[in-house]
Structure formats: structure tokens, C-alpha cells
Amino acid sequence: MVKWTAEERAAIQGVFAKIDSKSVGHESLARCLIVYPWTQRYFGGFGNLYNSSAIMANPMVAAHGLVVLQALEKALQNMDDIKKSYASLSELHSEKLHVDPGNFQLLADCLTVVVAARMGTEFTQSVQAAWHKFLCVVVAALTKQYY
Ligand code: HEG
């Protein structure tokens, strides 16, 4: 079981309080699809992902980015048992979507880049450390049902 200090909890809650989920979700997913183009293969039903501007303008990418952020908010609300709260989501990514679990870290890295850019100097070393730990736990929970 992961332990969180009061400072870590406050730092992670602070990130969510300061960012706009819709635009951060959109930009992070778009960035992942652009920087790591092989991740596009899972989104064949999303229509035009031809180049960066098409990806940024694609409403399905925007909508799905928000879905990802809402899942992160669910993790925030269940910080003491993220693995349990993500069990069915992990199963879905493994058994139905067949997403290679290495891709979770790539999206997590994009989320960190976008959050850091939004928060500027407020994204201090200690905020980054707590945020990194949070995303590590999320990625581990998403990978849990793979075998
Ligand atoms: Mg996944 C669906 C969350 C990484 C590909 N993803 C979903 C859904 C959620 C979610 C909440 C909707 C589940 C449902 O319909 O019940 N995804 C989620 C998180 C993260 C992540 C929190 C990592 C932080 N996903 C991820 C990655 C890929 C991927 C890296 C592929 C590279 N997700 C994927 C696909 C779908 C979902 C293809 C189905 C999309 C659709 O058809 O609407």
C-alpha cells in the first residue's frame, strides 16, 4: 500500500485545483499522439490524426483527453487504494483495448510536461516529486491487470 504524506496530498490536490482538466487532458493526449506517433494505432476510430494540426483540432482527441483527466481525478479521490479503483480500467486496457502498458508512462510524461508548462514557477521540485509519485502509482495501477 502506498503511503502519502500530508504535504504530498496537498501538492497533488493543489495541481488539480490549479489546472483546467479539459485543456490539460486535450493537450496531453494530443502531445502523446504527436510525440509518440505509434500510440495513434489504438485510436483508429477517432478519424483524422494525419498531422499535428489535425490531431489538435480533432474533437474526439479533446473529448478523450477529458475522459483521461476525469480518471485521474478519480485516482485523486481514491488515493489510498488507486489499484482497486483502477482494477476494471486496467482490465479494459489489457483485455479489450490491448494497449501496450509501456504507453501509459508516455502519456504520464506528456501530462507532466503540460502541467509544468501551465503551472510555471508553481511547479516546484517538491510539487514535481509528489506529482511524479502520483502518476507512477496511476501507471502501476493501470498495468496491474496485465499478465
Ligand atoms: Mg485509456 C479508454 C483512462 C492511457 C488508449 N482510457 C479510456 C477510458 C478511460 C481511460 C477512463 C474510458 C474507459 C471506458 O470507456 O470505460 N487511459 C486512461 C488513463 C490513462 C490512459 C487514466 C493514463 C494516464 N489509454 C491510455 C494510453 C492509451 C489508451 C496510453 C493508448 C496509447 N484508452 C485508450 C483507448 C480507449 C481508452 C483506445 C478507448 C477510447 C474510445 O474508443 O473511446
PDB file of C-alpha atoms and ligand atoms in Angstrom:
ATOM      1  CA  MET A   1       0.000   0.000   0.000  1.00  0.00           C
ATOM      2  CA  VAL A   2       1.365   3.404  -0.983  1.00  0.00           C
ATOM      3  CA  LYS A   3       1.816   5.917   1.818  1.00  0.00           C
ATOM      4  CA  TRP A   4       1.261   9.612   1.230  1.00  0.00           C
ATOM      5  CA  THR A   5       2.477  12.418   3.429  1.00  0.00           C
ATOM      6  CA  ALA A   6       0.176  15.348   4.161  1.00  0.00           C
ATOM      7  CA  GLU A   7       2.488  17.513   2.010  1.00  0.00           C
ATOM      8  CA  GLU A   8       2.228  15.118  -0.941  1.00  0.00           C
ATOM      9  CA  ARG A   9      -1.555  15.012  -0.696  1.00  0.00           C
ATOM     10  CA  ALA A  10      -1.698  18.812  -0.562  1.00  0.00           C
ATOM     11  CA  ALA A  11       0.679  19.157  -3.512  1.00  0.00           C
ATOM     12  CA  ILE A  12      -1.326  16.784  -5.719  1.00  0.00           C
ATOM     13  CA  GLN A  13      -4.626  18.383  -4.749  1.00  0.00           C
ATOM     14  CA  GLY A  14      -3.005  21.737  -5.493  1.00  0.00           C
ATOM     15  CA  VAL A  15      -2.124  20.647  -9.033  1.00  0.00           C
ATOM     16  CA  PHE A  16      -5.729  19.654  -9.757  1.00  0.00           C
ATOM     17  CA  ALA A  17      -7.009  22.874  -8.224  1.00  0.00           C
ATOM     18  CA  LYS A  18      -4.793  24.969 -10.486  1.00  0.00           C
ATOM     19  CA  ILE A  19      -5.231  23.239 -13.847  1.00  0.00           C
ATOM     20  CA  ASP A  20      -8.138  23.166 -16.265  1.00  0.00           C
ATOM     21  CA  SER A  21      -8.900  19.457 -16.780  1.00  0.00           C
ATOM     22  CA  LYS A  22     -10.402  19.919 -20.214  1.00  0.00           C
ATOM     23  CA  SER A  23      -7.496  21.735 -21.818  1.00  0.00           C
ATOM     24  CA  VAL A  24      -4.770  19.819 -19.961  1.00  0.00           C
ATOM     25  CA  GLY A  25      -6.378  16.492 -20.924  1.00  0.00           C
ATOM     26  CA  HIS A  26      -6.716  17.574 -24.541  1.00  0.00           C
ATOM     27  CA  GLU A  27      -3.181  18.911 -24.837  1.00  0.00           C
ATOM     28  CA  SER A  28      -1.586  15.945 -23.051  1.00  0.00           C
ATOM     29  CA  LEU A  29      -3.303  13.320 -25.189  1.00  0.00           C
ATOM     30  CA  ALA A  30      -2.608  15.299 -28.378  1.00  0.00           C
ATOM     31  CA  ARG A  31       1.055  15.656 -27.355  1.00  0.00           C
ATOM     32  CA  CYS A  32       1.290  11.912 -26.733  1.00  0.00           C
ATOM     33  CA  LEU A  33      -0.164  11.140 -30.187  1.00  0.00           C
ATOM     34  CA  ILE A  34       2.210  13.623 -31.862  1.00  0.00           C
ATOM     35  CA  VAL A  35       5.436  12.903 -29.952  1.00  0.00           C
ATOM     36  CA  TYR A  36       4.928   9.115 -29.875  1.00  0.00           C
ATOM     37  CA  PRO A  37       3.025   8.521 -33.155  1.00  0.00           C
ATOM     38  CA  TRP A  38       2.744   4.757 -32.653  1.00  0.00           C
ATOM     39  CA  THR A  39       0.215   5.469 -29.905  1.00  0.00           C
ATOM     40  CA  GLN A  40      -2.193   6.539 -32.709  1.00  0.00           C
ATOM     41  CA  ARG A  41      -2.779   2.894 -33.599  1.00  0.00           C
ATOM     42  CA  TYR A  42      -5.217   2.491 -30.699  1.00  0.00           C
ATOM     43  CA  PHE A  43      -7.372   5.391 -31.855  1.00  0.00           C
ATOM     44  CA  GLY A  44      -8.306   4.168 -35.328  1.00  0.00           C
ATOM     45  CA  GLY A  45     -11.915   5.155 -34.695  1.00  0.00           C
ATOM     46  CA  PHE A  46     -11.015   8.772 -33.960  1.00  0.00           C
ATOM     47  CA  GLY A  47     -10.852   9.884 -37.608  1.00  0.00           C
ATOM     48  CA  ASN A  48      -8.249  12.358 -38.847  1.00  0.00           C
ATOM     49  CA  LEU A  49      -4.916  12.093 -36.982  1.00  0.00           C
ATOM     50  CA  TYR A  50      -2.897  12.954 -40.107  1.00  0.00           C
ATOM     51  CA  ASN A  51      -0.601  15.596 -38.611  1.00  0.00           C
ATOM     52  CA  SER A  52      -0.207  17.760 -35.504  1.00  0.00           C
ATOM     53  CA  SER A  53      -2.819  20.305 -36.531  1.00  0.00           C
ATOM     54  CA  ALA A  54      -5.329  17.576 -37.389  1.00  0.00           C
ATOM     55  CA  ILE A  55      -4.681  15.917 -34.010  1.00  0.00           C
ATOM     56  CA  MET A  56      -5.068  19.207 -32.129  1.00  0.00           C
ATOM     57  CA  ALA A  57      -8.296  20.030 -33.999  1.00  0.00           C
ATOM     58  CA  ASN A  58      -9.817  16.547 -33.611  1.00  0.00           C
ATOM     59  CA  PRO A  59     -12.821  16.768 -31.252  1.00  0.00           C
ATOM     60  CA  MET A  60     -12.538  13.075 -30.310  1.00  0.00           C
ATOM     61  CA  VAL A  61      -8.998  13.665 -29.054  1.00  0.00           C
ATOM     62  CA  ALA A  62     -10.257  16.607 -26.987  1.00  0.00           C
ATOM     63  CA  ALA A  63     -13.151  14.583 -25.572  1.00  0.00           C
ATOM     64  CA  HIS A  64     -10.964  11.606 -24.734  1.00  0.00           C
ATOM     65  CA  GLY A  65      -8.343  13.845 -23.111  1.00  0.00           C
ATOM     66  CA  LEU A  66     -11.030  14.999 -20.692  1.00  0.00           C
ATOM     67  CA  VAL A  67     -12.028  11.364 -20.003  1.00  0.00           C
ATOM     68  CA  VAL A  68      -8.396  10.622 -19.054  1.00  0.00           C
ATOM     69  CA  LEU A  69      -8.267  13.640 -16.720  1.00  0.00           C
ATOM     70  CA  GLN A  70     -11.544  12.591 -15.104  1.00  0.00           C
ATOM     71  CA  ALA A  71      -9.988   9.166 -14.460  1.00  0.00           C
ATOM     72  CA  LEU A  72      -7.036  10.922 -12.805  1.00  0.00           C
ATOM     73  CA  GLU A  73      -9.496  12.845 -10.629  1.00  0.00           C
ATOM     74  CA  LYS A  74     -10.996   9.515  -9.615  1.00  0.00           C
ATOM     75  CA  ALA A  75      -7.497   8.380  -8.604  1.00  0.00           C
ATOM     76  CA  LEU A  76      -7.151  11.588  -6.585  1.00  0.00           C
ATOM     77  CA  GLN A  77     -10.389  10.795  -4.766  1.00  0.00           C
ATOM     78  CA  ASN A  78      -9.181   7.238  -4.033  1.00  0.00           C
ATOM     79  CA  MET A  79      -5.544   7.941  -3.267  1.00  0.00           C
ATOM     80  CA  ASP A  80      -5.342   5.252  -0.602  1.00  0.00           C
ATOM     81  CA  ASP A  81      -6.360   2.490  -2.986  1.00  0.00           C
ATOM     82  CA  ILE A  82      -5.746   3.565  -6.564  1.00  0.00           C
ATOM     83  CA  LYS A  83      -5.098  -0.051  -7.594  1.00  0.00           C
ATOM     84  CA  LYS A  84      -8.572  -1.117  -6.521  1.00  0.00           C
ATOM     85  CA  SER A  85     -10.310   1.889  -8.037  1.00  0.00           C
ATOM     86  CA  TYR A  86      -8.499   1.254 -11.355  1.00  0.00           C
ATOM     87  CA  ALA A  87      -9.000  -2.539 -11.476  1.00  0.00           C
ATOM     88  CA  SER A  88     -11.689  -2.531 -14.179  1.00  0.00           C
ATOM     89  CA  LEU A  89      -9.956   0.247 -16.151  1.00  0.00           C
ATOM     90  CA  SER A  90      -6.754  -1.813 -16.163  1.00  0.00           C
ATOM     91  CA  GLU A  91      -8.664  -4.884 -17.303  1.00  0.00           C
ATOM     92  CA  LEU A  92     -10.267  -2.865 -20.111  1.00  0.00           C
ATOM     93  CA  HIS A  93      -6.896  -1.576 -21.384  1.00  0.00           C
ATOM     94  CA  SER A  94      -5.392  -5.041 -21.195  1.00  0.00           C
ATOM     95  CA  GLU A  95      -8.100  -7.357 -22.417  1.00  0.00           C
ATOM     96  CA  LYS A  96     -10.272  -5.228 -24.686  1.00  0.00           C
ATOM     97  CA  LEU A  97      -8.132  -2.353 -25.917  1.00  0.00           C
ATOM     98  CA  HIS A  98      -4.834  -4.324 -25.964  1.00  0.00           C
ATOM     99  CA  VAL A  99      -2.849  -1.188 -25.143  1.00  0.00           C
ATOM    100  CA  ASP A 100       0.846  -1.947 -24.640  1.00  0.00           C
ATOM    101  CA  PRO A 101       1.354  -0.907 -20.995  1.00  0.00           C
ATOM    102  CA  GLY A 102       4.618   0.913 -21.852  1.00  0.00           C
ATOM    103  CA  ASN A 103       2.420   3.597 -23.394  1.00  0.00           C
ATOM    104  CA  PHE A 104       0.970   4.589 -20.004  1.00  0.00           C
ATOM    105  CA  GLN A 105       4.296   6.079 -18.986  1.00  0.00           C
ATOM    106  CA  LEU A 106       4.474   8.035 -22.251  1.00  0.00           C
ATOM    107  CA  LEU A 107       1.108   9.682 -21.603  1.00  0.00           C
ATOM    108  CA  ALA A 108       2.153  10.296 -17.993  1.00  0.00           C
ATOM    109  CA  ASP A 109       5.285  12.096 -19.244  1.00  0.00           C
ATOM    110  CA  CYS A 110       3.154  14.267 -21.539  1.00  0.00           C
ATOM    111  CA  LEU A 111       0.861  15.094 -18.625  1.00  0.00           C
ATOM    112  CA  THR A 112       3.873  16.237 -16.601  1.00  0.00           C
ATOM    113  CA  VAL A 113       5.180  18.438 -19.434  1.00  0.00           C
ATOM    114  CA  VAL A 114       1.779  20.081 -19.908  1.00  0.00           C
ATOM    115  CA  VAL A 115       1.152  20.555 -16.173  1.00  0.00           C
ATOM    116  CA  ALA A 116       4.643  22.016 -15.708  1.00  0.00           C
ATOM    117  CA  ALA A 117       4.110  24.445 -18.582  1.00  0.00           C
ATOM    118  CA  ARG A 118       0.760  25.543 -17.164  1.00  0.00           C
ATOM    119  CA  MET A 119       1.977  25.938 -13.584  1.00  0.00           C
ATOM    120  CA  GLY A 120       5.291  27.624 -14.337  1.00  0.00           C
ATOM    121  CA  THR A 121       7.206  28.507 -11.178  1.00  0.00           C
ATOM    122  CA  GLU A 122       4.447  26.964  -9.037  1.00  0.00           C
ATOM    123  CA  PHE A 123       5.585  23.557 -10.299  1.00  0.00           C
ATOM    124  CA  THR A 124       8.335  23.418  -7.692  1.00  0.00           C
ATOM    125  CA  GLN A 125      10.659  20.450  -7.138  1.00  0.00           C
ATOM    126  CA  SER A 126       8.509  19.181  -4.286  1.00  0.00           C
ATOM    127  CA  VAL A 127       5.311  19.525  -6.328  1.00  0.00           C
ATOM    128  CA  GLN A 128       7.001  17.641  -9.172  1.00  0.00           C
ATOM    129  CA  ALA A 129       8.140  14.898  -6.781  1.00  0.00           C
ATOM    130  CA  ALA A 130       4.583  14.392  -5.461  1.00  0.00           C
ATOM    131  CA  TRP A 131       3.062  14.582  -8.955  1.00  0.00           C
ATOM    132  CA  HIS A 132       5.604  12.072 -10.272  1.00  0.00           C
ATOM    133  CA  LYS A 133       4.805   9.672  -7.441  1.00  0.00           C
ATOM    134  CA  PHE A 134       1.068  10.057  -8.111  1.00  0.00           C
ATOM    135  CA  LEU A 135       1.499   9.264 -11.829  1.00  0.00           C
ATOM    136  CA  CYS A 136       3.769   6.286 -11.002  1.00  0.00           C
ATOM    137  CA  VAL A 137       1.002   4.842  -8.833  1.00  0.00           C
ATOM    138  CA  VAL A 138      -1.581   5.502 -11.578  1.00  0.00           C
ATOM    139  CA  VAL A 139       0.621   3.787 -14.200  1.00  0.00           C
ATOM    140  CA  ALA A 140       1.259   0.825 -11.867  1.00  0.00           C
ATOM    141  CA  ALA A 141      -2.484   0.508 -11.181  1.00  0.00           C
ATOM    142  CA  LEU A 142      -3.295   0.595 -14.915  1.00  0.00           C
ATOM    143  CA  THR A 143      -0.695  -2.119 -15.505  1.00  0.00           C
ATOM    144  CA  LYS A 144      -1.883  -4.299 -12.611  1.00  0.00           C
ATOM    145  CA  GLN A 145      -4.371  -6.496 -14.536  1.00  0.00           C
ATOM    146  CA  TYR A 146      -1.894  -7.335 -17.324  1.00  0.00           C
ATOM    147  CA  TYR A 147      -0.457 -10.829 -17.303  1.00  0.00           C
TER     148      TYR A 147
HETATM  149 MG1  HEG B   1      -7.039   4.984 -21.945  1.00  0.00          MG
HETATM  150  C1  HEG B   1     -10.315   4.487 -22.881  1.00  0.00           C
HETATM  151  C2  HEG B   1      -8.129   6.304 -18.936  1.00  0.00           C
HETATM  152  C3  HEG B   1      -3.817   5.781 -21.082  1.00  0.00           C
HETATM  153  C4  HEG B   1      -5.976   4.078 -25.070  1.00  0.00           C
HETATM  154  N1  HEG B   1      -8.844   5.324 -21.101  1.00  0.00           N
HETATM  155  C5  HEG B   1     -10.091   5.002 -21.628  1.00  0.00           C
HETATM  156  C6  HEG B   1     -11.121   5.358 -20.695  1.00  0.00           C
HETATM  157  C7  HEG B   1     -10.519   5.885 -19.592  1.00  0.00           C
HETATM  158  C8  HEG B   1      -9.076   5.868 -19.839  1.00  0.00           C
HETATM  159  C9  HEG B   1     -11.184   6.405 -18.311  1.00  0.00           C
HETATM  160  C10 HEG B   1     -12.638   5.151 -20.905  1.00  0.00           C
HETATM  161  C11 HEG B   1     -12.977   3.790 -20.328  1.00  0.00           C
HETATM  162  C12 HEG B   1     -14.394   3.366 -20.558  1.00  0.00           C
HETATM  163  O1  HEG B   1     -14.943   3.650 -21.625  1.00  0.00           O
HETATM  164  O2  HEG B   1     -14.951   2.725 -19.652  1.00  0.00           O
HETATM  165  N2  HEG B   1      -6.141   5.872 -20.313  1.00  0.00           N
HETATM  166  C13 HEG B   1      -6.758   6.310 -19.164  1.00  0.00           C
HETATM  167  C14 HEG B   1      -5.761   6.791 -18.252  1.00  0.00           C
HETATM  168  C15 HEG B   1      -4.547   6.658 -18.871  1.00  0.00           C
HETATM  169  C16 HEG B   1      -4.786   6.073 -20.159  1.00  0.00           C
HETATM  170  C17 HEG B   1      -6.035   7.354 -16.875  1.00  0.00           C
HETATM  171  C18 HEG B   1      -3.164   7.016 -18.405  1.00  0.00           C
HETATM  172  C19 HEG B   1      -2.869   8.002 -17.601  1.00  0.00           C
HETATM  173  N3  HEG B   1      -5.233   4.904 -22.887  1.00  0.00           N
HETATM  174  C20 HEG B   1      -4.025   5.287 -22.365  1.00  0.00           C
HETATM  175  C21 HEG B   1      -2.992   5.108 -23.345  1.00  0.00           C
HETATM  176  C22 HEG B   1      -3.600   4.617 -24.482  1.00  0.00           C
HETATM  177  C23 HEG B   1      -5.008   4.498 -24.187  1.00  0.00           C
HETATM  178  C24 HEG B   1      -1.528   5.441 -23.119  1.00  0.00           C
HETATM  179  C25 HEG B   1      -3.007   4.252 -25.809  1.00  0.00           C
HETATM  180  C26 HEG B   1      -1.829   4.633 -26.247  1.00  0.00           C
HETATM  181  N4  HEG B   1      -7.973   4.403 -23.665  1.00  0.00           N
HETATM  182  C27 HEG B   1      -7.341   4.066 -24.850  1.00  0.00           C
HETATM  183  C28 HEG B   1      -8.326   3.744 -25.824  1.00  0.00           C
HETATM  184  C29 HEG B   1      -9.579   3.881 -25.210  1.00  0.00           C
HETATM  185  C30 HEG B   1      -9.331   4.262 -23.842  1.00  0.00           C
HETATM  186  C31 HEG B   1      -8.061   3.332 -27.267  1.00  0.00           C
HETATM  187  C32 HEG B   1     -10.951   3.683 -25.858  1.00  0.00           C
HETATM  188  C33 HEG B   1     -11.296   5.023 -26.487  1.00  0.00           C
HETATM  189  C34 HEG B   1     -12.610   5.059 -27.205  1.00  0.00           C
HETATM  190  O3  HEG B   1     -12.805   4.232 -28.085  1.00  0.00           O
HETATM  191  O4  HEG B   1     -13.410   5.956 -26.901  1.00  0.00           O
END
